[in-house]
Amino acid sequence: MPLFEAVMNSFQAIKDAKLPKGAGIVTVGVSRETGTFLKEENPPIVGFEVTDNGIGLDDENFDSFNTAFSRRKVLYGGKGLGRFTWLKAFDGAKINSTFRADDVLLSRSYMFDERYTLDTAGLPKKVESGGPGTTITLSGLKRSYKEKIPRSIDVIVQKLIEHFILVFIEPDCPRVYVIDQGQRYDINEIFERDYKASSSKHEFAIGDTTFTLHGFRLPTSRTTKHKLVYAADQRGVISDKLEDYVPNLGARLEDENGEAFFYLAIVQSPYLSAHVNIGRTDFDFSAADDADAEPSLFDTAELIPRAQIRERALEFVEKDLENIIASINTEKMDKIRRYVASDAPQYRILLRNADKFINKLSPSPSRNEIETALHRELHQRETELKREGSRIIKEADKIDDYEEYHRRFTQFLDEYNELGVSALAQYVGHRKIIIEFLERAISLPPDEGARYPLEEVVHKLVFPMQTTNNDIPYNEQNLWMIDERLTYHSFIASDKQLRSLDMLKTKSAQRGDIVAFDEKILFSDTNPAEHPINSITTIEFKRPGRDDYDETDNPLSQAFKLIEEIRSGEFQIKGRPVPVSNKDIPATVYCVCDLTPTFRRALKDRDAFVTPDNQGYYGFHRGFNAYYEVIDYTKMLRDAKNRNRIFFEKLNLVSNH
């Protein structure tokens, strides 16, 4: 901002005047649009007037003013170009300056604009009263800059303090006032109250280069982001948003008294001052952070990357805020524990080492953020352990100390076994959800006269329809709800016509709800004739509550007919016939339905055996050479719960209701 250049000139002029401590004064006047019909609380800003009681524009300073790239103020970080920035934003700058020369008080008054020359500046004139000092009036704000200059005086004060905060912290800082719409603001007082009172200071080194970090807690009314500012010659140049590197700083913080604030860190060093560019907009070493940047024309081997400075600075930022960050992490940890306990027990092993990832989460993480962070951490841990396992095996023959090898290998096994527990917990959690879905699927709707849902609902839960096990991942099938052994069949088809199965040559359009073959030939590269089909399993579902079965129209009869169709076809692989174990391939039938009166009568006619709990039947049909089980939906649900209950209890997944 051109205003800052004018204010910096005033600071330098006061320093050159060697005034007593506290005697220097800088006043910034704000000019706004005026007009009869202008009723805005904060009209647009059109200019500034900066006044100081410094040394004034004497001959030496005037020569420097008229010399581009002047070295006059290099000790203060000046590059000799500040006055030219005035003309980028304003039509011109009116300069009135008084100075002493040989005990005579002289003054200069001229307009610095695009038409400026030494002739237009004129010669200094003698004055009879007053004292040294300079007033710079920036006027004629260009249209392209009007929207860039904030209207709020609070924002201007904040930016002024932040830009010169390292000047304000010095004991010999001049008094600075801002006057706007008849109101005077004491900037030093604001700085002492809102900035310095909670500031900190740290020193650190990178190699032989020293750096100083100042930390400030800013009131929320004056800023909205936590920042790390890189300063040169007591002025901020560039900054990083701290939330990009410390996620805990993604929102405003509260101090011990409950007061909200944002944190500002400023790092400075003679090294930074030596490497700031001419326009004071960046540092020469910035390209060292960019792997894609073009090589510099100069040797940059000795440059310290910005990332390295940032990394060291962040250590002290987190130290300044450690109590507050610890409080944030405690709240996050409670939220993570609740999530793991209720929804994701597979991540429980990560909780004891939560310090490795807790800081990577935002202050108020959503469930999705927590899941993503935990999943990433678990995957990273798996990768590290696999890498460690490979190292242990490769280095085994080089280790002479067996005790050390045993200790290292035992530690590895302990940690790796935890990952197995995690994977099991995730799978058990999945089973609990599926069981809850099944319970809802077979529940009678509360509306009077409502019907049970179709059998398709349960079918889809057990195995997706119109698919085979070659189409879906293993975790999408839930045959374990009926019988754990079913998951080990080598080929499974769900709701597919028999003639659509590549490994079965038949014209039959019949389809079973689920058909499974134990025929490992499909996954063998050896001679197919040596590996016959071993068995067939079919599963039939019927709608809950159905009660209109007869001797021929029931799921058991339908399953037997399906087996007969399968046996009458030819098995093949890649177009070649495949023999079976015998002409009557062993078959198993599961019927999943409600044991209504009509179906119980049909089963009794087949001389089926009833289970002790009276919720199932079983038997063997000699004519079809098939073993069968009839499972009531209630029994299926209860048995699935009982088989998994011990796992649910161990993982605290048992419902309280």
Short mmCIF file of N, CA and C in Angstrom, two decimals, residues 469-579:
data_model
loop_
_atom_site.label_atom_id
_atom_site.label_comp_id
_atom_site.label_asym_id
_atom_site.label_seq_id
_atom_site.Cartn_x
_atom_site.Cartn_y
_atom_site.Cartn_z
N ASN A 469 -19.96 -64.42 -8.13
CA ASN A 469 -18.84 -64.01 -7.29
C ASN A 469 -17.67 -63.46 -8.10
N ASN A 470 -17.73 -63.58 -9.42
CA ASN A 470 -16.70 -62.96 -10.26
C ASN A 470 -17.01 -61.48 -10.51
N ASP A 471 -18.25 -61.06 -10.21
CA ASP A 471 -18.67 -59.69 -10.49
C ASP A 471 -18.52 -58.75 -9.31
N ILE A 472 -18.50 -59.28 -8.10
CA ILE A 472 -18.53 -58.43 -6.92
C ILE A 472 -17.37 -58.76 -5.99
N PRO A 473 -16.90 -57.78 -5.19
CA PRO A 473 -15.85 -58.07 -4.21
C PRO A 473 -16.38 -58.95 -3.09
N TYR A 474 -15.49 -59.62 -2.42
CA TYR A 474 -15.86 -60.58 -1.38
C TYR A 474 -16.73 -59.95 -0.30
N ASN A 475 -16.42 -58.70 0.07
CA ASN A 475 -17.13 -58.09 1.20
C ASN A 475 -18.56 -57.69 0.89
N GLU A 476 -19.02 -57.88 -0.36
CA GLU A 476 -20.40 -57.54 -0.70
C GLU A 476 -21.34 -58.74 -0.61
N GLN A 477 -20.82 -59.90 -0.28
CA GLN A 477 -21.70 -61.07 -0.10
C GLN A 477 -21.75 -61.43 1.38
N ASN A 478 -22.93 -61.89 1.81
CA ASN A 478 -23.15 -62.18 3.23
C ASN A 478 -23.79 -63.56 3.42
N LEU A 479 -23.23 -64.55 2.71
CA LEU A 479 -23.75 -65.91 2.83
C LEU A 479 -23.58 -66.48 4.24
N TRP A 480 -22.70 -65.89 5.02
CA TRP A 480 -22.49 -66.34 6.39
C TRP A 480 -23.76 -66.25 7.23
N MET A 481 -24.72 -65.42 6.81
CA MET A 481 -25.98 -65.32 7.57
C MET A 481 -26.74 -66.64 7.56
N ILE A 482 -26.52 -67.44 6.50
CA ILE A 482 -27.20 -68.73 6.40
C ILE A 482 -26.30 -69.85 6.92
N ASP A 483 -25.05 -69.87 6.44
CA ASP A 483 -24.09 -70.90 6.85
C ASP A 483 -22.70 -70.39 6.52
N GLU A 484 -21.81 -70.35 7.51
CA GLU A 484 -20.46 -69.85 7.30
C GLU A 484 -19.74 -70.61 6.18
N ARG A 485 -20.06 -71.90 6.01
CA ARG A 485 -19.36 -72.72 5.03
C ARG A 485 -19.63 -72.29 3.59
N LEU A 486 -20.75 -71.59 3.37
CA LEU A 486 -21.11 -71.21 2.01
C LEU A 486 -20.12 -70.24 1.38
N THR A 487 -19.40 -69.50 2.17
CA THR A 487 -18.47 -68.51 1.63
C THR A 487 -17.27 -69.16 0.95
N TYR A 488 -17.10 -70.48 1.13
CA TYR A 488 -15.91 -71.14 0.58
C TYR A 488 -16.17 -71.83 -0.75
N HIS A 489 -17.36 -71.74 -1.30
CA HIS A 489 -17.60 -72.31 -2.62
C HIS A 489 -16.84 -71.51 -3.67
N SER A 490 -16.45 -72.22 -4.72
CA SER A 490 -15.58 -71.56 -5.71
C SER A 490 -16.33 -70.81 -6.79
N PHE A 491 -17.63 -71.10 -7.00
CA PHE A 491 -18.40 -70.32 -7.96
C PHE A 491 -19.82 -70.17 -7.44
N ILE A 492 -20.32 -68.93 -7.43
CA ILE A 492 -21.64 -68.64 -6.90
C ILE A 492 -22.36 -67.72 -7.89
N ALA A 493 -23.60 -68.07 -8.21
CA ALA A 493 -24.43 -67.25 -9.10
C ALA A 493 -25.71 -66.89 -8.37
N SER A 494 -26.12 -65.64 -8.52
CA SER A 494 -27.32 -65.16 -7.83
C SER A 494 -28.34 -64.66 -8.84
N ASP A 495 -29.52 -65.32 -8.85
CA ASP A 495 -30.63 -64.92 -9.72
C ASP A 495 -30.20 -64.88 -11.19
N LYS A 496 -29.48 -65.88 -11.61
CA LYS A 496 -29.02 -65.98 -13.01
C LYS A 496 -29.64 -67.22 -13.65
N GLN A 497 -30.08 -67.10 -14.93
CA GLN A 497 -30.58 -68.26 -15.65
C GLN A 497 -29.45 -69.27 -15.82
N LEU A 498 -29.79 -70.55 -15.72
CA LEU A 498 -28.76 -71.59 -15.84
C LEU A 498 -28.02 -71.50 -17.16
N ARG A 499 -28.74 -71.20 -18.26
CA ARG A 499 -28.09 -71.14 -19.58
C ARG A 499 -27.15 -69.94 -19.72
N SER A 500 -27.21 -69.00 -18.79
CA SER A 500 -26.31 -67.84 -18.86
C SER A 500 -24.97 -68.10 -18.18
N LEU A 501 -24.84 -69.24 -17.49
CA LEU A 501 -23.60 -69.54 -16.78
C LEU A 501 -22.60 -70.19 -17.74
N ASP A 502 -21.45 -69.59 -17.88
CA ASP A 502 -20.44 -70.05 -18.84
C ASP A 502 -19.98 -71.47 -18.57
N MET A 503 -19.96 -71.85 -17.31
CA MET A 503 -19.41 -73.17 -16.98
C MET A 503 -20.45 -74.29 -17.05
N LEU A 504 -21.71 -73.95 -17.42
CA LEU A 504 -22.76 -74.95 -17.52
C LEU A 504 -23.39 -74.90 -18.90
N LYS A 505 -23.32 -76.00 -19.62
CA LYS A 505 -23.91 -76.06 -20.97
C LYS A 505 -25.30 -76.66 -20.87
N THR A 506 -26.32 -75.78 -20.96
CA THR A 506 -27.71 -76.20 -20.87
C THR A 506 -28.59 -75.17 -21.55
N LYS A 507 -29.79 -75.59 -21.94
CA LYS A 507 -30.76 -74.67 -22.53
C LYS A 507 -31.80 -74.21 -21.52
N SER A 508 -31.64 -74.62 -20.28
CA SER A 508 -32.63 -74.32 -19.27
C SER A 508 -32.66 -72.83 -18.93
N ALA A 509 -33.88 -72.28 -18.89
CA ALA A 509 -34.07 -70.88 -18.51
C ALA A 509 -34.35 -70.74 -17.02
N GLN A 510 -34.38 -71.85 -16.31
CA GLN A 510 -34.63 -71.77 -14.88
C GLN A 510 -33.51 -71.00 -14.18
N ARG A 511 -33.90 -70.40 -13.09
CA ARG A 511 -32.90 -69.67 -12.31
C ARG A 511 -33.14 -69.97 -10.82
N GLY A 512 -32.09 -70.18 -10.13
CA GLY A 512 -32.19 -70.34 -8.68
C GLY A 512 -31.91 -69.00 -8.02
N ASP A 513 -32.44 -68.84 -6.82
CA ASP A 513 -32.12 -67.59 -6.12
C ASP A 513 -30.60 -67.48 -5.96
N ILE A 514 -29.99 -68.52 -5.39
CA ILE A 514 -28.53 -68.58 -5.32
C ILE A 514 -28.10 -70.02 -5.60
N VAL A 515 -27.13 -70.19 -6.50
CA VAL A 515 -26.60 -71.50 -6.84
C VAL A 515 -25.08 -71.45 -6.65
N ALA A 516 -24.55 -72.44 -5.92
CA ALA A 516 -23.11 -72.47 -5.67
C ALA A 516 -22.54 -73.81 -6.10
N PHE A 517 -21.36 -73.77 -6.75
CA PHE A 517 -20.67 -74.99 -7.18
C PHE A 517 -19.31 -75.06 -6.50
N ASP A 518 -18.99 -76.24 -6.05
CA ASP A 518 -17.64 -76.45 -5.57
C ASP A 518 -16.88 -77.10 -6.71
N GLU A 519 -16.29 -76.28 -7.58
CA GLU A 519 -15.60 -76.80 -8.77
C GLU A 519 -14.33 -75.99 -8.98
N LYS A 520 -13.30 -76.39 -8.27
CA LYS A 520 -12.05 -75.66 -8.29
C LYS A 520 -11.38 -75.64 -9.64
N ILE A 521 -11.91 -76.43 -10.59
CA ILE A 521 -11.36 -76.47 -11.93
C ILE A 521 -11.30 -75.09 -12.56
N LEU A 522 -12.28 -74.23 -12.21
CA LEU A 522 -12.32 -72.90 -12.82
C LEU A 522 -11.09 -72.08 -12.49
N PHE A 523 -10.39 -72.43 -11.43
CA PHE A 523 -9.25 -71.65 -11.00
C PHE A 523 -7.95 -72.45 -11.10
N SER A 524 -7.96 -73.50 -11.92
CA SER A 524 -6.79 -74.36 -12.06
C SER A 524 -6.28 -74.32 -13.49
N ASP A 525 -4.96 -74.37 -13.63
CA ASP A 525 -4.35 -74.41 -14.96
C ASP A 525 -4.01 -75.84 -15.39
N THR A 526 -4.30 -76.81 -14.53
CA THR A 526 -3.97 -78.21 -14.87
C THR A 526 -5.08 -78.82 -15.70
N ASN A 527 -4.96 -80.10 -15.98
CA ASN A 527 -5.92 -80.80 -16.83
C ASN A 527 -7.31 -80.82 -16.20
N PRO A 528 -8.35 -80.26 -16.88
CA PRO A 528 -9.69 -80.21 -16.31
C PRO A 528 -10.23 -81.58 -15.97
N ALA A 529 -9.85 -82.59 -16.73
CA ALA A 529 -10.39 -83.93 -16.49
C ALA A 529 -9.99 -84.48 -15.13
N GLU A 530 -8.94 -83.92 -14.53
CA GLU A 530 -8.47 -84.42 -13.25
C GLU A 530 -9.21 -83.79 -12.06
N HIS A 531 -10.05 -82.79 -12.35
CA HIS A 531 -10.69 -82.05 -11.27
C HIS A 531 -12.19 -81.98 -11.51
N PRO A 532 -12.97 -83.00 -11.17
CA PRO A 532 -14.41 -83.01 -11.44
C PRO A 532 -15.16 -82.05 -10.53
N ILE A 533 -16.44 -81.80 -10.89
CA ILE A 533 -17.33 -81.02 -10.05
C ILE A 533 -17.63 -81.81 -8.78
N ASN A 534 -17.53 -81.15 -7.63
CA ASN A 534 -17.68 -81.87 -6.37
C ASN A 534 -19.08 -81.78 -5.78
N SER A 535 -19.73 -80.63 -5.87
CA SER A 535 -21.03 -80.50 -5.21
C SER A 535 -21.80 -79.31 -5.76
N ILE A 536 -23.10 -79.31 -5.46
CA ILE A 536 -24.00 -78.22 -5.84
C ILE A 536 -24.72 -77.78 -4.58
N THR A 537 -24.89 -76.48 -4.42
CA THR A 537 -25.68 -75.94 -3.31
C THR A 537 -26.65 -74.91 -3.87
N THR A 538 -27.90 -74.98 -3.46
CA THR A 538 -28.88 -73.98 -3.88
C THR A 538 -29.54 -73.37 -2.65
N ILE A 539 -29.91 -72.09 -2.79
CA ILE A 539 -30.61 -71.38 -1.72
C ILE A 539 -31.86 -70.76 -2.31
N GLU A 540 -32.99 -70.99 -1.68
CA GLU A 540 -34.26 -70.43 -2.13
C GLU A 540 -34.84 -69.54 -1.03
N PHE A 541 -35.28 -68.34 -1.43
CA PHE A 541 -35.92 -67.42 -0.49
C PHE A 541 -37.41 -67.31 -0.82
N LYS A 542 -38.24 -67.19 0.18
CA LYS A 542 -39.66 -66.92 -0.01
C LYS A 542 -40.06 -65.74 0.88
N ARG A 543 -41.07 -65.01 0.41
CA ARG A 543 -41.47 -63.81 1.11
C ARG A 543 -41.90 -64.14 2.55
N PRO A 544 -41.44 -63.35 3.52
CA PRO A 544 -41.88 -63.56 4.91
C PRO A 544 -43.41 -63.53 5.01
N GLY A 545 -43.94 -64.46 5.79
CA GLY A 545 -45.38 -64.49 6.03
C GLY A 545 -46.18 -65.26 5.00
N ARG A 546 -45.58 -65.73 3.91
CA ARG A 546 -46.36 -66.44 2.88
C ARG A 546 -46.90 -67.76 3.45
N ASP A 547 -48.19 -68.06 3.12
CA ASP A 547 -48.81 -69.27 3.68
C ASP A 547 -49.80 -69.88 2.68
N ASP A 548 -49.30 -70.11 1.45
CA ASP A 548 -50.19 -70.73 0.44
C ASP A 548 -49.48 -71.87 -0.29
N TYR A 549 -48.60 -72.61 0.42
CA TYR A 549 -47.85 -73.69 -0.19
C TYR A 549 -48.69 -74.97 -0.28
N ASP A 550 -48.31 -75.86 -1.23
CA ASP A 550 -48.89 -77.21 -1.27
C ASP A 550 -47.77 -78.20 -1.55
N GLU A 551 -48.09 -79.42 -1.81
CA GLU A 551 -47.09 -80.47 -1.97
C GLU A 551 -46.10 -80.18 -3.09
N THR A 552 -46.60 -79.61 -4.18
CA THR A 552 -45.73 -79.38 -5.35
C THR A 552 -45.24 -77.94 -5.46
N ASP A 553 -45.99 -77.03 -4.88
CA ASP A 553 -45.61 -75.62 -4.97
C ASP A 553 -45.06 -75.14 -3.64
N ASN A 554 -43.78 -75.42 -3.43
CA ASN A 554 -43.10 -74.93 -2.23
C ASN A 554 -41.61 -74.83 -2.55
N PRO A 555 -40.87 -74.08 -1.78
CA PRO A 555 -39.46 -73.84 -2.13
C PRO A 555 -38.61 -75.11 -2.18
N LEU A 556 -38.93 -76.10 -1.37
CA LEU A 556 -38.14 -77.33 -1.37
C LEU A 556 -38.32 -78.07 -2.70
N SER A 557 -39.57 -78.19 -3.17
CA SER A 557 -39.82 -78.87 -4.45
C SER A 557 -39.15 -78.12 -5.59
N GLN A 558 -39.22 -76.77 -5.55
CA GLN A 558 -38.59 -75.96 -6.60
C GLN A 558 -37.08 -76.16 -6.62
N ALA A 559 -36.48 -76.27 -5.45
CA ALA A 559 -35.04 -76.47 -5.37
C ALA A 559 -34.63 -77.82 -5.94
N PHE A 560 -35.40 -78.87 -5.66
CA PHE A 560 -35.09 -80.19 -6.19
C PHE A 560 -35.16 -80.20 -7.72
N LYS A 561 -36.17 -79.53 -8.29
CA LYS A 561 -36.29 -79.45 -9.74
C LYS A 561 -35.09 -78.72 -10.35
N LEU A 562 -34.64 -77.68 -9.65
CA LEU A 562 -33.48 -76.92 -10.14
C LEU A 562 -32.24 -77.81 -10.16
N ILE A 563 -32.03 -78.59 -9.12
CA ILE A 563 -30.87 -79.49 -9.06
C ILE A 563 -30.92 -80.50 -10.21
N GLU A 564 -32.13 -80.99 -10.49
CA GLU A 564 -32.29 -81.96 -11.57
C GLU A 564 -31.90 -81.33 -12.91
N GLU A 565 -32.29 -80.07 -13.13
CA GLU A 565 -31.93 -79.37 -14.35
C GLU A 565 -30.41 -79.21 -14.46
N ILE A 566 -29.78 -78.88 -13.35
CA ILE A 566 -28.33 -78.67 -13.37
C ILE A 566 -27.61 -79.98 -13.69
N ARG A 567 -28.05 -81.07 -13.07
CA ARG A 567 -27.40 -82.36 -13.29
C ARG A 567 -27.59 -82.86 -14.72
N SER A 568 -28.68 -82.44 -15.35
CA SER A 568 -28.93 -82.93 -16.72
C SER A 568 -28.09 -82.18 -17.75
N GLY A 569 -27.50 -81.07 -17.36
CA GLY A 569 -26.64 -80.33 -18.28
C GLY A 569 -25.23 -80.85 -18.27
N GLU A 570 -24.37 -80.20 -19.03
CA GLU A 570 -22.96 -80.57 -19.09
C GLU A 570 -22.11 -79.42 -18.56
N PHE A 571 -21.16 -79.77 -17.74
CA PHE A 571 -20.23 -78.75 -17.25
C PHE A 571 -19.07 -78.61 -18.23
N GLN A 572 -18.61 -77.37 -18.40
CA GLN A 572 -17.50 -77.15 -19.32
C GLN A 572 -16.69 -75.94 -18.86
N ILE A 573 -15.46 -75.94 -19.30
CA ILE A 573 -14.56 -74.82 -19.05
C ILE A 573 -13.81 -74.53 -20.32
N LYS A 574 -13.89 -73.29 -20.78
CA LYS A 574 -13.25 -72.87 -22.04
C LYS A 574 -13.68 -73.78 -23.20
N GLY A 575 -14.98 -74.17 -23.18
CA GLY A 575 -15.52 -74.97 -24.27
C GLY A 575 -15.25 -76.45 -24.18
N ARG A 576 -14.51 -76.91 -23.17
CA ARG A 576 -14.18 -78.32 -23.03
C ARG A 576 -15.06 -78.95 -21.95
N PRO A 577 -15.54 -80.16 -22.15
CA PRO A 577 -16.39 -80.81 -21.15
C PRO A 577 -15.60 -81.13 -19.88
N VAL A 578 -16.29 -81.06 -18.76
CA VAL A 578 -15.67 -81.35 -17.47
C VAL A 578 -16.45 -82.47 -16.80
N PRO A 579 -15.81 -83.57 -16.42
CA PRO A 579 -16.54 -84.67 -15.78
C PRO A 579 -16.95 -84.30 -14.37
#
